[in-house]
Amino acid sequence: DFTSVTVCHESSKVADLLSTALFLSDKESGTVLAENWGAEVLWIDKDGNIISREKFGKNICPLTIPMVQDGKVLGAIQDSAF
């Protein structure tokens, strides 16, 4: 049982779908599902343990932060998630 699941995938729709499915799955089934979809996953279990797929946090899951002023996107800052 998990308290949090974070999924990194090139499609936000797939990441959203997988995060729900993986939250409800056990670790073994979830790992297979993530591998089949080419997703990287970070799980946090009820004891606070952090479990991740091998590549998560190694610049595989970039974080893009939009720079917005007066409702207009001026650009973006890209960084790794971890």
mmCIF file of N, CA and C in Angstrom:
data_model
loop_
_atom_site.group_PDB
_atom_site.id
_atom_site.type_symbol
_atom_site.label_atom_id
_atom_site.label_comp_id
_atom_site.label_asym_id
_atom_site.label_seq_id
_atom_site.Cartn_x
_atom_site.Cartn_y
_atom_site.Cartn_z
ATOM 1 N N ASP A 1 0.833 -1.184 0.000
ATOM 2 C CA ASP A 1 0.000 0.000 0.000
ATOM 3 C C ASP A 1 0.878 1.247 0.000
ATOM 4 N N PHE A 2 0.498 2.217 -0.823
ATOM 5 C CA PHE A 2 1.304 3.424 -0.995
ATOM 6 C C PHE A 2 0.548 4.661 -0.536
ATOM 7 N N THR A 3 1.295 5.662 -0.106
ATOM 8 C CA THR A 3 0.693 6.950 0.222
ATOM 9 C C THR A 3 0.862 7.930 -0.930
ATOM 10 N N SER A 4 1.837 7.657 -1.820
ATOM 11 C CA SER A 4 2.091 8.550 -2.945
ATOM 12 C C SER A 4 2.748 7.781 -4.082
ATOM 13 N N VAL A 5 2.387 8.149 -5.317
ATOM 14 C CA VAL A 5 3.024 7.588 -6.509
ATOM 15 C C VAL A 5 3.262 8.742 -7.467
ATOM 16 N N THR A 6 4.493 8.886 -7.945
ATOM 17 C CA THR A 6 4.832 9.897 -8.933
ATOM 18 C C THR A 6 5.313 9.188 -10.184
ATOM 19 N N VAL A 7 4.744 9.540 -11.327
ATOM 20 C CA VAL A 7 5.078 8.890 -12.593
ATOM 21 C C VAL A 7 5.625 9.924 -13.557
ATOM 22 N N CYS A 8 6.712 9.570 -14.215
ATOM 23 C CA CYS A 8 7.296 10.414 -15.251
ATOM 24 C C CYS A 8 7.151 9.685 -16.587
ATOM 25 N N HIS A 9 6.489 10.345 -17.515
ATOM 26 C CA HIS A 9 6.290 9.794 -18.862
ATOM 27 C C HIS A 9 6.186 10.976 -19.820
ATOM 28 N N GLU A 10 6.555 10.767 -21.064
ATOM 29 C CA GLU A 10 6.515 11.865 -22.036
ATOM 30 C C GLU A 10 5.101 12.368 -22.280
ATOM 31 N N SER A 11 4.098 11.543 -21.998
ATOM 32 C CA SER A 11 2.701 11.953 -22.139
ATOM 33 C C SER A 11 2.094 12.170 -20.757
ATOM 34 N N SER A 12 1.591 13.361 -20.506
ATOM 35 C CA SER A 12 0.970 13.633 -19.205
ATOM 36 C C SER A 12 -0.291 12.791 -19.008
ATOM 37 N N LYS A 13 -0.983 12.466 -20.089
ATOM 38 C CA LYS A 13 -2.171 11.621 -19.982
ATOM 39 C C LYS A 13 -1.812 10.215 -19.519
ATOM 40 N N VAL A 14 -0.750 9.665 -20.090
ATOM 41 C CA VAL A 14 -0.297 8.331 -19.688
ATOM 42 C C VAL A 14 0.201 8.364 -18.247
ATOM 43 N N ALA A 15 0.943 9.405 -17.884
ATOM 44 C CA ALA A 15 1.449 9.521 -16.508
ATOM 45 C C ALA A 15 0.294 9.580 -15.516
ATOM 46 N N ASP A 16 -0.756 10.324 -15.842
ATOM 47 C CA ASP A 16 -1.917 10.422 -14.966
ATOM 48 C C ASP A 16 -2.607 9.069 -14.824
ATOM 49 N N LEU A 17 -2.814 8.394 -15.926
ATOM 50 C CA LEU A 17 -3.436 7.068 -15.912
ATOM 51 C C LEU A 17 -2.611 6.088 -15.091
ATOM 52 N N LEU A 18 -1.310 6.069 -15.349
ATOM 53 C CA LEU A 18 -0.437 5.133 -14.640
ATOM 54 C C LEU A 18 -0.343 5.438 -13.150
ATOM 55 N N SER A 19 -0.336 6.707 -12.781
ATOM 56 C CA SER A 19 -0.217 7.024 -11.356
ATOM 57 C C SER A 19 -1.392 6.445 -10.574
ATOM 58 N N THR A 20 -2.575 6.501 -11.156
ATOM 59 C CA THR A 20 -3.751 5.915 -10.492
ATOM 60 C C THR A 20 -3.636 4.392 -10.451
ATOM 61 N N ALA A 21 -3.299 3.787 -11.575
ATOM 62 C CA ALA A 21 -3.172 2.329 -11.635
ATOM 63 C C ALA A 21 -2.086 1.823 -10.693
ATOM 64 N N LEU A 22 -0.956 2.516 -10.646
ATOM 65 C CA LEU A 22 0.160 2.073 -9.798
ATOM 66 C C LEU A 22 -0.129 2.296 -8.325
ATOM 67 N N PHE A 23 -0.919 3.302 -8.011
ATOM 68 C CA PHE A 23 -1.313 3.549 -6.625
ATOM 69 C C PHE A 23 -2.136 2.375 -6.101
ATOM 70 N N LEU A 24 -2.920 1.770 -6.978
ATOM 71 C CA LEU A 24 -3.789 0.663 -6.589
ATOM 72 C C LEU A 24 -3.133 -0.711 -6.734
ATOM 73 N N SER A 25 -1.952 -0.771 -7.360
ATOM 74 C CA SER A 25 -1.251 -2.035 -7.605
ATOM 75 C C SER A 25 -0.235 -2.324 -6.516
ATOM 76 N N ASP A 26 0.221 -3.569 -6.476
ATOM 77 C CA ASP A 26 1.367 -3.875 -5.621
ATOM 78 C C ASP A 26 2.638 -3.515 -6.387
ATOM 79 N N LYS A 27 3.760 -3.482 -5.703
ATOM 80 C CA LYS A 27 5.030 -3.032 -6.303
ATOM 81 C C LYS A 27 5.435 -3.887 -7.503
ATOM 82 N N GLU A 28 5.290 -5.197 -7.385
ATOM 83 C CA GLU A 28 5.720 -6.094 -8.467
ATOM 84 C C GLU A 28 4.892 -5.880 -9.731
ATOM 85 N N SER A 29 3.560 -5.862 -9.589
ATOM 86 C CA SER A 29 2.687 -5.636 -10.747
ATOM 87 C C SER A 29 2.888 -4.240 -11.307
ATOM 88 N N GLY A 30 3.062 -3.266 -10.434
ATOM 89 C CA GLY A 30 3.282 -1.892 -10.852
ATOM 90 C C GLY A 30 4.569 -1.712 -11.631
ATOM 91 N N THR A 31 5.607 -2.416 -11.206
ATOM 92 C CA THR A 31 6.889 -2.335 -11.911
ATOM 93 C C THR A 31 6.760 -2.870 -13.331
ATOM 94 N N VAL A 32 6.074 -3.983 -13.490
ATOM 95 C CA VAL A 32 5.855 -4.558 -14.820
ATOM 96 C C VAL A 32 5.055 -3.589 -15.691
ATOM 97 N N LEU A 33 4.002 -3.013 -15.130
ATOM 98 C CA LEU A 33 3.176 -2.062 -15.864
ATOM 99 C C LEU A 33 3.998 -0.841 -16.292
ATOM 100 N N ALA A 34 4.802 -0.311 -15.382
ATOM 101 C CA ALA A 34 5.645 0.851 -15.696
ATOM 102 C C ALA A 34 6.642 0.515 -16.796
ATOM 103 N N GLU A 35 7.259 -0.652 -16.707
ATOM 104 C CA GLU A 35 8.222 -1.070 -17.741
ATOM 105 C C GLU A 35 7.540 -1.191 -19.095
ATOM 106 N N ASN A 36 6.338 -1.776 -19.125
ATOM 107 C CA ASN A 36 5.614 -1.943 -20.390
ATOM 108 C C ASN A 36 5.280 -0.604 -21.043
ATOM 109 N N TRP A 37 5.050 0.438 -20.242
ATOM 110 C CA TRP A 37 4.711 1.753 -20.763
ATOM 111 C C TRP A 37 5.933 2.661 -20.894
ATOM 112 N N GLY A 38 7.106 2.198 -20.470
ATOM 113 C CA GLY A 38 8.309 3.029 -20.551
ATOM 114 C C GLY A 38 8.280 4.206 -19.603
ATOM 115 N N ALA A 39 7.678 4.005 -18.432
ATOM 116 C CA ALA A 39 7.541 5.083 -17.450
ATOM 117 C C ALA A 39 8.528 4.897 -16.305
ATOM 118 N N GLU A 40 8.906 6.004 -15.698
ATOM 119 C CA GLU A 40 9.713 5.971 -14.480
ATOM 120 C C GLU A 40 8.791 6.312 -13.320
ATOM 121 N N VAL A 41 8.992 5.634 -12.200
ATOM 122 C CA VAL A 41 8.057 5.755 -11.078
ATOM 123 C C VAL A 41 8.802 5.903 -9.758
ATOM 124 N N LEU A 42 8.212 6.720 -8.879
ATOM 125 C CA LEU A 42 8.676 6.860 -7.508
ATOM 126 C C LEU A 42 7.478 6.596 -6.604
ATOM 127 N N TRP A 43 7.588 5.591 -5.747
ATOM 128 C CA TRP A 43 6.527 5.236 -4.805
ATOM 129 C C TRP A 43 6.954 5.642 -3.405
ATOM 130 N N ILE A 44 6.011 6.031 -2.567
ATOM 131 C CA ILE A 44 6.246 6.208 -1.134
ATOM 132 C C ILE A 44 5.222 5.331 -0.426
ATOM 133 N N ASP A 45 5.734 4.394 0.395
ATOM 134 C CA ASP A 45 4.812 3.478 1.068
ATOM 135 C C ASP A 45 4.316 4.069 2.384
ATOM 136 N N LYS A 46 3.435 3.334 3.057
ATOM 137 C CA LYS A 46 2.813 3.842 4.285
ATOM 138 C C LYS A 46 3.807 4.055 5.423
ATOM 139 N N ASP A 47 4.988 3.408 5.331
ATOM 140 C CA ASP A 47 6.026 3.590 6.339
ATOM 141 C C ASP A 47 6.990 4.720 5.988
ATOM 142 N N GLY A 48 6.744 5.397 4.865
ATOM 143 C CA GLY A 48 7.602 6.502 4.447
ATOM 144 C C GLY A 48 8.801 6.080 3.623
ATOM 145 N N ASN A 49 8.887 4.796 3.262
ATOM 146 C CA ASN A 49 9.993 4.312 2.435
ATOM 147 C C ASN A 49 9.813 4.791 1.001
ATOM 148 N N ILE A 50 10.900 5.247 0.398
ATOM 149 C CA ILE A 50 10.881 5.702 -0.993
ATOM 150 C C ILE A 50 11.429 4.587 -1.864
ATOM 151 N N ILE A 51 10.634 4.198 -2.841
ATOM 152 C CA ILE A 51 10.997 3.113 -3.752
ATOM 153 C C ILE A 51 10.910 3.695 -5.154
ATOM 154 N N SER A 52 11.951 3.504 -5.960
ATOM 155 C CA SER A 52 11.893 4.050 -7.311
ATOM 156 C C SER A 52 12.437 3.062 -8.322
ATOM 157 N N ARG A 53 12.002 3.271 -9.566
ATOM 158 C CA ARG A 53 12.588 2.497 -10.652
ATOM 159 C C ARG A 53 14.013 3.002 -10.842
ATOM 160 N N GLU A 54 14.805 2.199 -11.479
ATOM 161 C CA GLU A 54 16.249 2.424 -11.580
ATOM 162 C C GLU A 54 16.649 3.806 -12.087
ATOM 163 N N LYS A 55 15.968 4.317 -13.113
ATOM 164 C CA LYS A 55 16.407 5.563 -13.752
ATOM 165 C C LYS A 55 15.751 6.814 -13.191
ATOM 166 N N PHE A 56 14.753 6.670 -12.332
ATOM 167 C CA PHE A 56 14.047 7.852 -11.833
ATOM 168 C C PHE A 56 15.019 8.734 -11.060
ATOM 169 N N GLY A 57 15.042 10.008 -11.392
ATOM 170 C CA GLY A 57 15.903 10.949 -10.702
ATOM 171 C C GLY A 57 17.299 11.067 -11.279
ATOM 172 N N LYS A 58 17.580 10.350 -12.353
ATOM 173 C CA LYS A 58 18.903 10.447 -12.978
ATOM 174 C C LYS A 58 18.776 11.207 -14.297
ATOM 175 N N ASN A 59 18.194 12.382 -14.201
ATOM 176 C CA ASN A 59 17.950 13.265 -15.352
ATOM 177 C C ASN A 59 17.064 12.628 -16.407
ATOM 178 N N ILE A 60 16.324 11.575 -16.037
ATOM 179 C CA ILE A 60 15.377 10.957 -16.954
ATOM 180 C C ILE A 60 14.031 11.657 -16.857
ATOM 181 N N CYS A 61 13.739 12.201 -15.702
ATOM 182 C CA CYS A 61 12.439 12.826 -15.451
ATOM 183 C C CYS A 61 12.635 14.330 -15.270
ATOM 184 N N PRO A 62 12.706 15.084 -16.367
ATOM 185 C CA PRO A 62 12.944 16.525 -16.232
ATOM 186 C C PRO A 62 11.741 17.262 -15.679
ATOM 187 N N LEU A 63 12.020 18.338 -15.004
ATOM 188 C CA LEU A 63 10.983 19.196 -14.458
ATOM 189 C C LEU A 63 11.054 20.523 -15.195
ATOM 190 N N THR A 64 9.948 20.943 -15.775
ATOM 191 C CA THR A 64 9.899 22.212 -16.484
ATOM 192 C C THR A 64 9.025 23.177 -15.697
ATOM 193 N N ILE A 65 9.588 24.306 -15.340
ATOM 194 C CA ILE A 65 8.885 25.317 -14.560
ATOM 195 C C ILE A 65 8.639 26.523 -15.462
ATOM 196 N N PRO A 66 7.369 26.796 -15.761
ATOM 197 C CA PRO A 66 7.093 27.946 -16.628
ATOM 198 C C PRO A 66 7.334 29.266 -15.906
ATOM 199 N N MET A 67 7.855 30.238 -16.648
ATOM 200 C CA MET A 67 8.015 31.588 -16.126
ATOM 201 C C MET A 67 6.849 32.407 -16.677
ATOM 202 N N VAL A 68 5.959 32.859 -15.794
ATOM 203 C CA VAL A 68 4.731 33.537 -16.198
ATOM 204 C C VAL A 68 4.695 34.936 -15.587
ATOM 205 N N GLN A 69 4.316 35.907 -16.396
ATOM 206 C CA GLN A 69 4.134 37.272 -15.912
ATOM 207 C C GLN A 69 2.882 37.832 -16.575
ATOM 208 N N ASP A 70 1.984 38.360 -15.769
ATOM 209 C CA ASP A 70 0.727 38.927 -16.260
ATOM 210 C C ASP A 70 -0.038 37.939 -17.145
ATOM 211 N N GLY A 71 -0.014 36.667 -16.767
ATOM 212 C CA GLY A 71 -0.757 35.652 -17.494
ATOM 213 C C GLY A 71 -0.121 35.188 -18.786
ATOM 214 N N LYS A 72 1.090 35.663 -19.088
ATOM 215 C CA LYS A 72 1.767 35.268 -20.323
ATOM 216 C C LYS A 72 3.002 34.433 -19.982
ATOM 217 N N VAL A 73 3.172 33.331 -20.701
ATOM 218 C CA VAL A 73 4.350 32.492 -20.513
ATOM 219 C C VAL A 73 5.527 33.141 -21.209
ATOM 220 N N LEU A 74 6.559 33.469 -20.441
ATOM 221 C CA LEU A 74 7.743 34.147 -20.987
ATOM 222 C C LEU A 74 8.830 33.158 -21.383
ATOM 223 N N GLY A 75 8.799 31.987 -20.789
ATOM 224 C CA GLY A 75 9.817 30.979 -21.054
ATOM 225 C C GLY A 75 9.692 29.885 -20.005
ATOM 226 N N ALA A 76 10.737 29.073 -19.889
ATOM 227 C CA ALA A 76 10.692 27.980 -18.922
ATOM 228 C C ALA A 76 12.094 27.669 -18.436
ATOM 229 N N ILE A 77 12.131 27.194 -17.231
ATOM 230 C CA ILE A 77 13.375 26.727 -16.618
ATOM 231 C C ILE A 77 13.277 25.220 -16.559
ATOM 232 N N GLN A 78 14.290 24.521 -17.032
ATOM 233 C CA GLN A 78 14.248 23.062 -16.989
ATOM 234 C C GLN A 78 15.316 22.558 -16.025
ATOM 235 N N ASP A 79 14.906 21.607 -15.191
ATOM 236 C CA ASP A 79 15.795 21.034 -14.181
ATOM 237 C C ASP A 79 15.422 19.572 -14.018
ATOM 238 N N SER A 80 16.282 18.788 -13.370
ATOM 239 C CA SER A 80 15.923 17.402 -13.101
ATOM 240 C C SER A 80 15.021 17.344 -11.875
ATOM 241 N N ALA A 81 14.202 16.322 -11.803
ATOM 242 C CA ALA A 81 13.248 16.203 -10.683
ATOM 243 C C ALA A 81 13.962 15.968 -9.364
ATOM 244 N N PHE A 82 15.112 15.359 -9.381
ATOM 245 C CA PHE A 82 15.863 15.090 -8.157
ATOM 246 C C PHE A 82 17.308 15.444 -8.357
#
